[in-house]
Amino acid sequence: MNEELNTGITETNARPASRHRTRRGYGRTALAAAAVAGLGLVWTGTAQAATPSTAKATPTCSAAALKATFGRQLAGGMNHQGVVIRLRNLSGRTCALRGYPGLGLENSAHKAITTHTHWGDTWYAKDPGKKTLVLKDGQSAEAVVAWTHANTGTSGAVHASYLEITPPASTKHKTLAFHQWVDHGDLSVTALAGHIDVTD
């Protein structure tokens, strides 16, 4: 974009009339450039034909395009528990995901349970941060979900039967069986990534 504009005029062998026309033409060019600048446009020094872009944005993966599954089950001390969730693109075309999955707990009757979802690091994995993931058909993205169950069977915990997983930028969710006690309905989740290293 920052091309140098060659405005040098060789006048050594030019006749006076020619010099006059050249300068007058240069003056018109300068005026045109000033007009362009006044319109807030960028002067590149060369005329370029406007061609429509052929690049198409990769569509966001919809909930219908994805299959949700559980991966590795995670356990550890201090009443921590977790699981890797995977979203696999089965749409037949390439689509993209970016950010954190939405989560929600349901009881055995599929009624929503008050759920608090925290984005970022979990007990088992560092948060990879938001990155755009381009998934070809058959490829997956994953995130790590973690919670505690110190208060199993008490009023400080909720008993869930299902987990709702909402892909980023979607208003619809996938539902998986999830028979777990979760303290206060609090879940932590990392951003989606192609792969997340976990420890337990």
Backbone as CSV, one residue per row, in Angstrom:
resi,resn,N_x,N_y,N_z,CA_x,CA_y,CA_z,C_x,C_y,C_z
1,MET,0.831,-1.190,0.000,0.000,0.000,0.000,0.871,1.247,0.000
2,ASN,2.062,1.170,0.608,2.897,2.349,0.720,3.851,2.433,-0.456
3,GLU,3.300,2.506,-1.668,4.132,2.604,-2.843,4.631,4.034,-2.977
4,GLU,5.869,4.232,-3.481,6.390,5.562,-3.694,5.887,6.057,-5.037
5,LEU,5.376,7.274,-5.026,4.840,7.862,-6.250,5.959,8.595,-6.967
6,ASN,6.291,8.195,-8.202,7.371,8.817,-8.958,6.843,10.048,-9.654
7,THR,7.124,11.211,-9.089,6.632,12.461,-9.681,7.779,13.250,-10.301
8,GLY,8.962,12.665,-10.405,10.091,13.376,-11.007,9.855,13.647,-12.480
9,ILE,10.149,14.884,-12.925,9.928,15.262,-14.326,11.271,15.662,-14.914
10,THR,11.685,14.994,-15.979,12.955,15.316,-16.635,12.725,16.436,-17.619
11,GLU,13.373,17.555,-17.397,13.133,18.726,-18.231,14.347,19.110,-19.063
12,THR,15.418,18.356,-19.048,16.670,18.745,-19.698,16.487,19.022,-21.179
13,ASN,15.812,18.119,-21.889,15.670,18.275,-23.339,14.256,18.661,-23.734
14,ALA,13.456,19.045,-22.775,12.064,19.363,-23.096,11.941,20.779,-23.590
15,ARG,11.006,21.022,-24.547,10.726,22.356,-25.035,9.864,23.094,-24.028
16,PRO,9.892,24.395,-24.012,9.100,25.155,-23.030,7.640,24.788,-23.049
17,ALA,7.043,24.642,-24.258,5.612,24.330,-24.320,5.338,22.993,-23.673
18,SER,6.249,22.032,-23.912,6.061,20.715,-23.329,6.153,20.787,-21.821
19,ARG,7.121,21.585,-21.343,7.249,21.714,-19.895,5.981,22.286,-19.306
20,HIS,5.393,23.234,-19.968,4.188,23.881,-19.469,3.045,22.873,-19.379
21,ARG,2.871,22.052,-20.428,1.806,21.057,-20.416,2.043,20.025,-19.315
22,THR,3.313,19.648,-19.169,3.624,18.652,-18.150,3.297,19.183,-16.764
23,ARG,3.679,20.382,-16.480,3.410,20.960,-15.169,1.923,21.133,-14.939
24,ARG,1.246,21.570,-16.021,-0.195,21.750,-15.865,-0.859,20.406,-15.598
25,GLY,-0.392,19.343,-16.295,-0.927,18.000,-16.054,-0.626,17.549,-14.646
26,TYR,0.587,17.851,-14.171,0.968,17.483,-12.801,0.092,18.204,-11.792
27,GLY,-0.242,19.474,-12.123,-1.116,20.241,-11.239,-2.485,19.601,-11.145
28,ARG,-3.002,19.113,-12.291,-4.294,18.441,-12.265,-4.219,17.167,-11.433
29,THR,-3.086,16.463,-11.560,-2.906,15.242,-10.776,-2.874,15.554,-9.284
30,ALA,-2.159,16.617,-8.926,-2.081,17.008,-7.515,-3.447,17.388,-6.978
31,LEU,-4.230,18.107,-7.802,-5.581,18.481,-7.374,-6.446,17.250,-7.181
32,ALA,-6.302,16.281,-8.094,-7.085,15.046,-7.973,-6.701,14.302,-6.709
33,ALA,-5.381,14.274,-6.434,-4.928,13.589,-5.223,-5.474,14.272,-3.990
34,ALA,-5.487,15.618,-4.008,-6.020,16.363,-2.868,-7.499,16.076,-2.687
35,ALA,-8.228,15.964,-3.808,-9.653,15.660,-3.716,-9.879,14.285,-3.118
36,VAL,-9.038,13.321,-3.554,-9.154,11.973,-3.003,-8.885,11.988,-1.518
37,ALA,-7.827,12.744,-1.122,-7.506,12.828,0.301,-8.645,13.465,1.081
38,GLY,-9.295,14.430,0.465,-10.425,15.078,1.134,-11.574,14.129,1.361
39,LEU,-11.667,13.107,0.529,-12.725,12.118,0.708,-12.327,11.029,1.688
40,GLY,-11.112,11.124,2.239,-10.687,10.141,3.217,-10.217,8.847,2.579
41,LEU,-9.856,8.899,1.281,-9.401,7.698,0.604,-7.889,7.657,0.584
42,VAL,-7.331,6.500,0.334,-5.879,6.342,0.310,-5.394,6.404,-1.117
43,TRP,-4.401,7.245,-1.358,-3.819,7.374,-2.689,-2.689,6.376,-2.800
44,THR,-2.789,5.416,-3.707,-1.778,4.362,-3.804,-0.754,4.627,-4.882
45,GLY,-1.010,5.591,-5.709,-0.045,5.914,-6.752,-0.327,5.191,-8.052
46,THR,-1.097,4.147,-8.033,-1.454,3.434,-9.257,-2.932,3.107,-9.223
47,ALA,-3.548,3.100,-10.349,-4.963,2.769,-10.430,-5.116,1.265,-10.375
48,GLN,-6.038,0.786,-9.540,-6.279,-0.643,-9.427,-7.755,-0.913,-9.626
49,ALA,-8.052,-1.880,-10.464,-9.443,-2.219,-10.732,-10.043,-2.879,-9.500
50,ALA,-11.247,-2.486,-9.128,-11.943,-3.092,-7.993,-12.512,-4.424,-8.418
51,THR,-12.060,-5.475,-7.809,-12.554,-6.805,-8.145,-13.249,-7.399,-6.940
52,PRO,-14.403,-8.023,-7.114,-15.103,-8.631,-5.979,-14.279,-9.750,-5.370
53,SER,-14.295,-9.820,-4.049,-13.532,-10.862,-3.354,-14.182,-12.218,-3.582
54,THR,-13.347,-13.196,-3.854,-13.870,-14.542,-4.061,-13.780,-15.369,-2.788
55,ALA,-13.093,-14.817,-1.774,-12.949,-15.563,-0.518,-14.253,-15.512,0.271
56,LYS,-14.667,-16.645,0.762,-15.893,-16.713,1.539,-15.550,-17.036,2.984
57,ALA,-16.240,-16.374,3.897,-16.001,-16.629,5.310,-16.466,-18.039,5.662
58,THR,-15.691,-18.688,6.517,-16.082,-20.025,6.961,-17.273,-19.905,7.899
59,PRO,-18.369,-20.624,7.645,-19.553,-20.501,8.506,-19.287,-21.073,9.898
60,THR,-19.985,-20.524,10.870,-19.898,-21.030,12.234,-20.585,-22.387,12.326
61,CYS,-19.996,-23.296,13.084,-20.608,-24.616,13.269,-21.899,-24.467,14.082
62,SER,-22.990,-24.911,13.550,-24.254,-24.884,14.279,-24.344,-26.099,15.188
63,ALA,-25.251,-26.048,16.131,-25.450,-27.199,17.022,-25.831,-28.439,16.223
64,ALA,-26.643,-28.252,15.185,-27.081,-29.395,14.372,-25.918,-30.041,13.619
65,ALA,-24.862,-29.265,13.360,-23.719,-29.790,12.616,-22.762,-30.580,13.494
66,LEU,-22.952,-30.521,14.808,-21.984,-31.083,15.733,-22.526,-32.281,16.514
67,LYS,-21.649,-33.214,16.808,-21.974,-34.316,17.710,-21.180,-34.119,18.981
68,ALA,-21.858,-34.101,20.117,-21.196,-33.923,21.412,-20.967,-35.276,22.066
69,THR,-19.779,-35.465,22.589,-19.455,-36.696,23.317,-18.550,-36.353,24.489
70,PHE,-18.469,-37.285,25.441,-17.501,-37.170,26.522,-16.235,-37.907,26.120
71,GLY,-15.098,-37.322,26.487,-13.821,-37.986,26.296,-13.325,-38.506,27.630
72,ARG,-12.103,-38.181,27.935,-11.452,-38.696,29.141,-12.146,-38.222,30.414
73,GLN,-12.409,-39.144,31.307,-12.959,-38.829,32.621,-11.802,-38.446,33.541
74,LEU,-11.960,-37.394,34.309,-10.879,-36.866,35.137,-11.255,-36.936,36.609
75,ALA,-10.330,-37.388,37.418,-10.561,-37.483,38.862,-9.325,-36.976,39.584
76,GLY,-9.439,-36.783,40.871,-8.307,-36.297,41.631,-8.680,-36.106,43.082
77,GLY,-7.742,-35.595,43.835,-7.994,-35.369,45.251,-8.839,-34.137,45.502
78,MET,-9.119,-33.904,46.773,-9.842,-32.710,47.212,-11.205,-32.574,46.553
79,ASN,-11.851,-33.728,46.300,-13.225,-33.754,45.772,-13.373,-33.111,44.400
80,HIS,-12.304,-33.061,43.628,-12.382,-32.513,42.276,-12.740,-33.620,41.284
81,GLN,-13.469,-33.207,40.266,-13.833,-34.132,39.205,-13.957,-33.349,37.904
82,GLY,-13.780,-34.041,36.797,-13.879,-33.357,35.517,-14.047,-34.321,34.363
83,VAL,-14.191,-33.750,33.182,-14.357,-34.557,31.977,-13.977,-33.705,30.774
84,VAL,-13.468,-34.361,29.756,-13.213,-33.698,28.480,-14.472,-33.832,27.632
85,ILE,-14.919,-32.709,27.065,-16.058,-32.770,26.144,-15.543,-32.504,24.731
86,ARG,-16.148,-33.189,23.769,-15.734,-33.038,22.377,-16.934,-32.659,21.520
87,LEU,-16.694,-31.766,20.588,-17.690,-31.376,19.597,-17.122,-31.734,18.227
88,ARG,-17.750,-32.687,17.558,-17.256,-33.179,16.271,-18.122,-32.669,15.132
89,ASN,-17.477,-32.140,14.120,-18.178,-31.623,12.950,-18.620,-32.773,12.046
90,LEU,-19.919,-32.944,11.927,-20.472,-33.966,11.042,-21.383,-33.342,9.983
91,SER,-21.117,-32.098,9.652,-21.990,-31.360,8.733,-21.754,-31.700,7.268
92,GLY,-20.607,-32.302,6.964,-20.274,-32.560,5.570,-19.539,-31.414,4.913
93,ARG,-19.294,-30.339,5.674,-18.548,-29.198,5.144,-17.717,-28.583,6.267
94,THR,-16.819,-27.698,5.902,-15.961,-27.046,6.885,-16.745,-25.969,7.621
95,CYS,-16.532,-25.890,8.932,-17.154,-24.830,9.731,-16.190,-24.438,10.837
96,ALA,-16.515,-23.390,11.567,-15.584,-22.842,12.552,-16.233,-22.678,13.920
97,LEU,-15.397,-22.786,14.952,-15.814,-22.551,16.331,-14.807,-21.615,16.984
98,ARG,-15.290,-20.782,17.900,-14.389,-19.882,18.626,-14.980,-19.563,19.994
99,GLY,-14.228,-19.838,21.029,-14.652,-19.433,22.362,-15.002,-20.579,23.284
100,TYR,-15.927,-20.301,24.190,-16.284,-21.228,25.257,-17.656,-21.853,25.022
101,PRO,-17.795,-23.128,25.293,-19.125,-23.733,25.199,-19.988,-23.291,26.376
102,GLY,-21.259,-23.103,26.121,-22.188,-22.851,27.216,-22.557,-24.163,27.882
103,LEU,-22.751,-24.130,29.198,-23.071,-25.346,29.939,-24.301,-25.129,30.805
104,GLY,-25.062,-26.175,30.984,-26.230,-26.121,31.861,-26.554,-27.502,32.392
105,LEU,-26.984,-27.566,33.617,-27.361,-28.845,34.230,-28.863,-29.040,34.151
106,GLU,-29.267,-30.287,34.001,-30.687,-30.648,34.000,-30.905,-31.785,34.995
107,ASN,-32.120,-31.841,35.557,-32.462,-32.967,36.430,-32.970,-34.140,35.597
108,SER,-33.462,-35.169,36.261,-33.901,-36.381,35.545,-35.103,-36.137,34.643
109,ALA,-35.840,-35.056,34.903,-36.994,-34.713,34.071,-36.631,-33.687,32.999
110,HIS,-35.363,-33.476,32.794,-34.856,-32.502,31.821,-35.258,-31.068,32.175
111,LYS,-35.470,-30.813,33.439,-35.724,-29.449,33.900,-34.392,-28.797,34.243
112,ALA,-34.250,-27.530,33.849,-32.989,-26.827,34.086,-32.720,-26.665,35.580
113,ILE,-31.481,-26.895,35.959,-31.008,-26.657,37.319,-30.132,-25.406,37.269
114,THR,-30.259,-24.558,38.285,-29.438,-23.354,38.311,-27.960,-23.736,38.216
115,THR,-27.308,-23.190,37.205,-25.918,-23.539,36.913,-25.096,-22.261,36.786
116,HIS,-23.898,-22.280,37.355,-22.963,-21.156,37.239,-21.727,-21.671,36.497
117,THR,-21.472,-21.083,35.341,-20.344,-21.534,34.527,-19.241,-20.488,34.567
118,HIS,-18.020,-20.946,34.856,-16.859,-20.068,34.950,-15.893,-20.392,33.815
119,TRP,-15.514,-19.378,33.040,-14.606,-19.556,31.913,-13.160,-19.344,32.352
120,GLY,-12.264,-20.202,31.871,-10.843,-20.009,32.153,-10.167,-21.306,32.566
121,ASP,-9.123,-21.159,33.404,-8.387,-22.326,33.882,-9.298,-23.221,34.714
122,THR,-9.021,-24.506,34.674,-9.723,-25.458,35.529,-8.688,-26.187,36.388
123,TRP,-9.164,-27.034,37.297,-8.281,-27.832,38.135,-7.352,-28.717,37.296
124,TYR,-7.816,-29.090,36.099,-7.104,-30.072,35.283,-6.345,-29.496,34.101
125,ALA,-6.648,-28.288,33.704,-6.025,-27.772,32.481,-5.995,-26.251,32.472
126,LYS,-4.953,-25.716,31.855,-4.863,-24.281,31.616,-5.789,-23.904,30.465
127,ASP,-6.320,-22.710,30.561,-7.207,-22.235,29.502,-6.384,-21.848,28.269
128,PRO,-6.673,-22.418,27.104,-5.922,-22.065,25.897,-6.298,-20.698,25.329
129,GLY,-7.380,-20.104,25.833,-7.831,-18.819,25.312,-8.637,-18.972,24.033
130,LYS,-9.336,-17.906,23.673,-10.174,-17.953,22.475,-9.322,-17.984,21.212
131,LYS,-9.558,-18.994,20.402,-8.904,-19.112,19.111,-9.923,-19.659,18.116
132,THR,-9.876,-19.146,16.908,-10.788,-19.652,15.879,-10.308,-21.017,15.401
133,LEU,-11.175,-21.996,15.520,-10.860,-23.359,15.103,-11.630,-23.676,13.834
134,VAL,-10.925,-23.987,12.781,-11.568,-24.357,11.520,-11.608,-25.876,11.453
135,LEU,-12.808,-26.420,11.507,-12.993,-27.867,11.546,-13.484,-28.386,10.195
136,LYS,-12.694,-29.253,9.594,-13.174,-29.950,8.410,-14.155,-31.028,8.847
137,ASP,-14.900,-31.542,7.909,-15.858,-32.590,8.242,-15.140,-33.750,8.927
138,GLY,-15.641,-34.148,10.099,-15.042,-35.240,10.840,-14.066,-34.810,11.916
139,GLN,-13.625,-33.564,11.902,-12.691,-33.089,12.916,-13.418,-32.617,14.163
140,SER,-12.687,-32.593,15.295,-13.296,-32.264,16.587,-12.560,-31.141,17.302
141,ALA,-13.271,-30.492,18.190,-12.693,-29.541,19.137,-13.032,-30.047,20.527
142,GLU,-12.213,-29.694,21.508,-12.480,-30.163,22.859,-12.289,-29.072,23.897
143,ALA,-12.930,-29.279,25.039,-12.788,-28.392,26.188,-12.800,-29.251,27.440
144,VAL,-12.273,-28.710,28.529,-12.236,-29.438,29.792,-13.224,-28.803,30.761
145,VAL,-14.099,-29.627,31.307,-15.086,-29.185,32.306,-14.676,-29.752,33.661
146,ALA,-14.779,-28.934,34.704,-14.398,-29.388,36.042,-15.393,-28.873,37.079
147,TRP,-15.510,-29.602,38.185,-16.392,-29.222,39.285,-15.912,-29.916,40.558
148,THR,-16.529,-29.595,41.679,-16.246,-30.294,42.940,-17.529,-30.944,43.450
149,HIS,-17.366,-31.935,44.325,-18.529,-32.631,44.883,-18.312,-32.928,46.368
150,ALA,-17.800,-31.932,47.054,-17.546,-32.108,48.487,-18.835,-32.264,49.280
151,ASN,-19.901,-31.675,48.792,-21.166,-31.656,49.534,-22.182,-32.647,48.982
152,THR,-21.706,-33.764,48.448,-22.599,-34.780,47.879,-23.724,-35.141,48.846
153,GLY,-24.940,-35.050,48.322,-26.096,-35.428,49.113,-26.580,-34.387,50.092
154,THR,-26.009,-33.209,50.071,-26.427,-32.146,50.993,-27.043,-30.993,50.209
155,SER,-27.518,-29.996,50.957,-28.132,-28.840,50.313,-27.104,-27.978,49.582
156,GLY,-25.824,-28.239,49.823,-24.790,-27.465,49.137,-24.437,-28.012,47.775
157,ALA,-25.127,-29.042,47.354,-24.844,-29.630,46.038,-26.143,-29.910,45.305
158,VAL,-26.039,-29.989,43.990,-27.201,-30.356,43.177,-26.892,-31.673,42.490
159,HIS,-27.923,-32.463,42.290,-27.729,-33.732,41.592,-28.235,-33.586,40.168
160,ALA,-27.331,-33.713,39.242,-27.688,-33.562,37.833,-27.842,-34.921,37.175
161,SER,-28.658,-34.949,36.135,-28.801,-36.159,35.321,-28.336,-35.935,33.887
162,TYR,-28.336,-34.656,33.471,-27.938,-34.327,32.096,-27.119,-33.048,32.078
163,LEU,-26.268,-32.940,31.054,-25.475,-31.742,30.832,-25.815,-31.163,29.462
164,GLU,-26.210,-29.909,29.449,-26.438,-29.189,28.195,-25.118,-28.576,27.743
165,ILE,-24.802,-28.740,26.475,-23.593,-28.155,25.893,-24.017,-27.298,24.704
166,THR,-23.799,-25.998,24.817,-24.185,-25.070,23.757,-22.934,-24.598,23.026
167,PRO,-22.794,-24.881,21.745,-21.616,-24.410,21.001,-21.560,-22.879,20.989
168,PRO,-20.377,-22.308,20.910,-20.269,-20.846,20.827,-21.106,-20.288,19.675
169,ALA,-21.735,-19.147,19.930,-22.552,-18.437,18.929,-23.807,-19.202,18.528
170,SER,-24.200,-20.185,19.316,-25.403,-20.960,19.013,-26.466,-20.705,20.072
171,THR,-27.714,-20.880,19.698,-28.819,-20.754,20.654,-29.430,-22.111,20.988
172,LYS,-28.869,-23.165,20.382,-29.367,-24.516,20.644,-28.250,-25.342,21.262
173,HIS,-28.640,-26.370,21.998,-27.631,-27.148,22.711,-27.749,-28.643,22.423
174,LYS,-26.691,-29.342,22.777,-26.665,-30.798,22.762,-26.828,-31.259,24.206
175,THR,-27.368,-32.443,24.415,-27.599,-32.945,25.774,-26.966,-34.322,25.933
176,LEU,-26.187,-34.462,27.003,-25.551,-35.734,27.317,-25.945,-36.177,28.717
177,ALA,-26.049,-37.480,28.925,-26.310,-38.009,30.266,-25.146,-37.642,31.185
178,PHE,-25.479,-37.162,32.394,-24.446,-36.619,33.283,-24.926,-36.804,34.724
179,HIS,-24.752,-37.992,35.264,-25.239,-38.290,36.613,-24.156,-37.934,37.628
180,GLN,-24.189,-36.677,38.063,-23.137,-36.165,38.928,-23.712,-35.240,40.000
181,TRP,-23.043,-35.257,41.160,-23.280,-34.233,42.172,-22.319,-33.083,41.890
182,VAL,-22.861,-31.863,41.886,-22.049,-30.681,41.577,-22.286,-29.639,42.660
183,ASP,-21.239,-29.282,43.372,-21.378,-28.286,44.435,-21.921,-26.976,43.890
184,HIS,-23.051,-26.557,44.451,-23.672,-25.265,44.127,-23.963,-25.082,42.632
185,GLY,-23.909,-26.146,41.851,-24.137,-26.025,40.406,-23.031,-25.284,39.697
186,ASP,-21.823,-25.256,40.300,-20.695,-24.505,39.721,-19.857,-25.396,38.809
187,LEU,-19.705,-24.972,37.569,-18.872,-25.669,36.593,-17.808,-24.715,36.058
188,SER,-16.609,-25.221,35.841,-15.550,-24.449,35.191,-15.258,-25.087,33.844
189,VAL,-14.957,-24.266,32.847,-14.702,-24.810,31.509,-13.654,-23.971,30.793
190,THR,-12.798,-24.655,30.050,-11.817,-23.968,29.213,-12.444,-23.593,27.876
191,ALA,-11.729,-22.757,27.142,-12.126,-22.475,25.762,-11.907,-23.726,24.922
192,LEU,-12.593,-23.793,23.813,-12.427,-24.922,22.895,-11.058,-24.850,22.209
193,ALA,-10.473,-26.005,21.997,-9.180,-26.096,21.312,-9.136,-27.405,20.543
194,GLY,-8.174,-27.528,19.663,-8.024,-28.779,18.949,-7.639,-29.905,19.880
195,HIS,-6.805,-29.584,20.863,-6.421,-30.549,21.892,-5.985,-29.786,23.127
196,ILE,-6.327,-30.303,24.306,-5.926,-29.679,25.566,-5.231,-30.720,26.422
197,ASP,-4.030,-30.395,26.878,-3.318,-31.290,27.786,-3.929,-31.190,29.167
198,VAL,-4.183,-32.346,29.776,-4.802,-32.363,31.094,-3.916,-33.125,32.076
199,THR,-4.098,-32.795,33.351,-3.444,-33.527,34.431,-4.496,-33.930,35.456
200,ASP,-4.295,-35.069,36.071,-5.215,-35.452,37.144,-4.468,-36.273,38.179
